[in-house]
């Protein structure tokens, strides 16, 4: 169960190249248009008994099919922060490729950050890691993770791991996907081990390079194949 208060998105960086929300299909069917969804106020909606429709004590992935920090959502985000503040019993997990827009529309009482907000800064190559992660680390946040997704090359994250709780890695999916080399994945895992950070290999992606051979992986097998080598380090961490 995800919360998508708005829909639509468009390219911001290299990792967006083959995204469903970008490219010819998206332009034809309007996914580039940013619109509120009918779930905009979902976390604070109540039933006839006055109870919240969404029960508490859960992790709620938020804006996984759009971007929380889109400029078109700057005004809406003010309301969203209010809802997040109200639902202290839910952990909101937010992924973004626009972390440089984090300070815009931040509530005045943000302080060092809300306890129930966990933000994942997405990076796909070294250049974006070097641009986004210093900013990410400079913002007041209680919980931070990195999502290397889609992983497009080998990345050295070691300068940026202090203050990071977790790293997730995934290859690119789709017919036009670029390859993801298992060696890059293992290298990030090694960096996590050395920094005592939890690690999750979420998906091989569609073009999987292993031992010098590239295989096309069926979409239904990308997650199970990533799970197979048993390289995740979760230390009891609950995942979305
Ligand atoms: S930011 Fe995310 S959702 Fe938006 S186009 Fe890029 S990959 Fe797609």
XYZ file of C-alpha atoms and ligand atoms in Angstrom:
248
model
C 0.000 0.000 0.000
C 1.539 3.273 -1.154
C 0.335 6.830 -0.807
C 0.451 8.815 -4.039
C -1.068 12.245 -3.239
C -0.329 13.367 -6.797
C 0.494 11.706 -10.067
C 2.767 12.479 -12.996
C 6.444 13.319 -13.251
C 9.131 14.187 -15.805
C 12.832 13.775 -16.339
C 15.265 15.379 -13.930
C 18.384 13.250 -14.427
C 20.012 10.316 -16.206
C 18.138 7.691 -14.211
C 14.824 8.981 -15.557
C 15.667 8.106 -19.174
C 13.498 4.996 -19.314
C 11.003 5.848 -16.598
C 7.342 5.157 -17.243
C 6.667 8.835 -16.507
C 9.017 10.022 -19.205
C 9.437 9.202 -22.878
C 6.934 8.802 -25.749
C 4.348 6.686 -23.928
C 4.187 9.135 -21.039
C 3.854 12.124 -23.335
C 1.063 10.470 -25.301
C -0.965 9.412 -22.279
C -0.390 12.462 -20.138
C 1.792 11.116 -17.303
C 3.858 14.280 -17.586
C 0.902 16.217 -16.211
C 1.119 16.701 -12.460
C -2.297 16.328 -10.832
C -3.635 15.704 -7.354
C -5.084 12.212 -6.917
C -8.266 11.304 -5.052
C -5.985 10.041 -2.257
C -4.480 13.464 -1.617
C -5.652 13.610 2.019
C -5.783 9.849 2.581
C -3.752 9.613 5.843
C -6.049 12.062 7.640
C -9.344 10.860 6.173
C -11.748 9.438 8.753
C -14.611 6.974 8.558
C -18.134 7.493 9.946
C -16.910 6.421 13.427
C -14.330 9.197 13.399
C -11.423 6.752 13.013
C -8.612 7.212 10.544
C -9.105 5.178 7.358
C -5.439 4.177 7.478
C -4.483 2.413 10.689
C -1.313 3.481 12.492
C 1.937 1.670 13.337
C 2.973 1.136 9.770
C 5.435 2.273 7.157
C 3.736 4.181 4.351
C 5.748 4.463 1.106
C 4.968 7.953 -0.172
C 5.359 9.297 -3.718
C 7.042 6.168 -5.074
C 5.331 6.710 -8.449
C 5.970 10.440 -8.719
C 8.345 12.837 -6.925
C 7.561 14.415 -3.550
C 9.599 17.528 -4.371
C 8.232 18.407 -7.808
C 7.959 22.196 -8.274
C 4.315 21.777 -9.319
C 3.605 20.348 -5.854
C 5.281 23.100 -3.809
C 1.958 24.511 -2.573
C 0.348 21.088 -2.053
C 3.381 19.928 -0.070
C 2.619 22.481 2.656
C -0.656 20.639 3.324
C 1.064 17.270 3.077
C 3.586 18.193 5.778
C 0.627 19.062 8.015
C -0.897 15.604 7.453
C 2.449 13.907 8.138
C 2.762 15.845 11.369
C -0.745 14.809 12.419
C -0.075 11.090 11.770
C 2.853 10.587 14.139
C 1.858 6.912 14.321
C 2.852 6.340 10.683
C 6.396 6.331 9.292
C 6.388 8.114 5.938
C 9.003 6.771 3.557
C 9.728 9.269 0.804
C 11.899 8.684 -2.282
C 13.163 11.567 -4.400
C 15.478 12.477 -7.245
C 14.958 16.157 -6.357
C 16.549 16.374 -2.921
C 17.969 19.809 -3.839
C 14.376 21.110 -3.529
C 13.993 19.796 0.034
C 14.034 23.232 1.754
C 11.174 24.564 -0.395
C 7.810 24.551 1.402
C 9.268 23.113 4.585
C 7.054 23.792 7.629
C 8.173 26.492 10.067
C 8.248 23.998 12.959
C 10.418 21.470 11.114
C 13.427 22.061 13.416
C 15.758 19.053 13.208
C 13.068 17.101 11.326
C 9.936 15.119 12.131
C 10.637 11.730 13.754
C 8.248 9.928 11.404
C 9.868 11.048 8.119
C 12.445 8.851 6.418
C 13.767 10.274 3.144
C 15.533 8.269 0.473
C 17.812 10.239 -1.818
C 17.980 8.466 -5.169
C 21.247 8.469 -7.074
C 22.203 6.584 -10.201
C 25.837 7.473 -10.967
C 28.898 9.058 -9.363
C 28.185 12.560 -10.672
C 24.753 12.631 -9.054
C 26.096 11.109 -5.843
C 28.665 13.910 -5.661
C 25.985 16.549 -6.274
C 23.015 15.242 -4.276
C 24.546 13.564 -1.247
C 26.412 16.540 0.253
C 23.133 18.495 0.058
C 21.178 15.573 1.502
C 23.552 15.343 4.455
C 23.391 19.075 5.075
C 19.594 19.152 5.585
C 17.971 18.611 8.990
C 16.555 15.099 8.822
C 16.059 12.419 11.460
C 16.241 9.448 9.079
C 18.079 9.185 5.781
C 18.661 6.395 3.311
C 20.157 6.179 -0.184
C 18.486 4.434 -3.112
C 20.920 3.554 -5.923
C 18.187 3.119 -8.475
C 18.656 2.514 -11.279
C 22.312 1.720 -10.608
C 24.095 2.722 -13.836
C 27.753 2.450 -12.865
C 30.141 1.714 -10.037
C 29.725 4.378 -7.302
C 31.994 5.333 -4.425
C 29.689 6.389 -1.584
C 32.290 6.249 1.183
C 32.571 10.051 1.670
C 28.823 10.274 2.268
C 27.888 7.453 4.608
C 28.028 9.149 7.984
C 24.402 9.827 8.936
C 22.964 7.331 6.440
C 20.932 4.462 7.929
C 20.396 2.232 4.914
C 21.177 1.688 1.212
C 18.948 0.038 -1.373
C 20.247 -1.016 -4.800
C 18.292 -1.903 -7.943
C 19.008 -2.251 -11.645
C 16.956 -0.574 -14.320
C 13.823 -2.272 -15.616
C 12.103 -2.207 -18.998
C 12.793 -3.026 -22.629
C 15.353 -0.229 -23.021
C 17.049 -0.875 -19.673
C 20.767 -0.284 -19.283
C 22.800 -3.070 -17.756
C 23.603 -3.376 -14.088
C 26.796 -5.222 -13.156
C 26.662 -7.450 -10.090
C 30.205 -6.294 -9.240
C 28.883 -2.742 -8.716
C 26.251 -4.126 -6.361
C 28.785 -6.106 -4.355
C 31.047 -3.081 -4.123
C 28.241 -0.977 -2.591
C 27.465 -3.824 -0.217
C 31.127 -3.806 0.888
C 30.911 -0.067 1.554
C 27.809 -0.707 3.687
C 29.564 -3.422 5.689
C 32.516 -1.145 6.376
C 30.206 1.678 7.477
C 27.830 -0.620 9.470
C 24.836 0.328 7.327
C 22.017 -2.001 6.348
C 21.834 -3.029 2.712
C 19.079 -4.333 0.442
C 19.573 -5.634 -3.104
C 16.042 -5.067 -4.332
C 16.165 -6.054 -8.018
C 18.632 -7.205 -10.657
C 16.950 -5.020 -13.259
C 16.288 -6.228 -16.804
C 19.894 -6.469 -18.041
C 22.001 -8.277 -15.490
C 25.775 -8.589 -15.912
C 27.368 -11.367 -13.896
C 30.835 -12.876 -14.401
C 31.220 -11.070 -17.715
C 27.934 -12.327 -19.173
C 24.842 -10.179 -19.693
C 21.433 -11.822 -19.315
C 17.973 -10.386 -19.964
C 15.880 -11.083 -16.871
C 12.137 -11.635 -16.926
C 10.362 -8.869 -14.937
C 8.811 -11.451 -12.604
C 12.225 -12.866 -11.677
C 14.204 -9.671 -11.039
C 13.310 -9.489 -7.341
C 13.691 -13.193 -6.567
C 17.007 -13.391 -8.410
C 18.311 -10.466 -6.349
C 17.192 -12.251 -3.176
C 18.805 -15.563 -4.149
C 22.473 -14.896 -3.355
C 21.370 -13.937 0.163
C 23.571 -10.843 0.344
C 21.075 -8.553 2.097
C 22.078 -7.154 5.485
C 18.901 -6.080 7.208
C 19.566 -6.682 10.931
C 15.832 -7.029 11.567
C 14.993 -3.846 9.666
C 11.458 -3.762 8.281
C 11.304 -2.956 4.590
C 8.553 -1.353 2.588
S 12.005 11.523 -10.932
Fe 11.417 9.367 -10.727
S 9.235 9.270 -11.300
Fe 10.086 11.230 -12.051
S 10.677 10.836 -14.197
Fe 12.482 10.531 -12.883
S 12.495 8.334 -12.397
Fe 10.452 8.864 -13.158
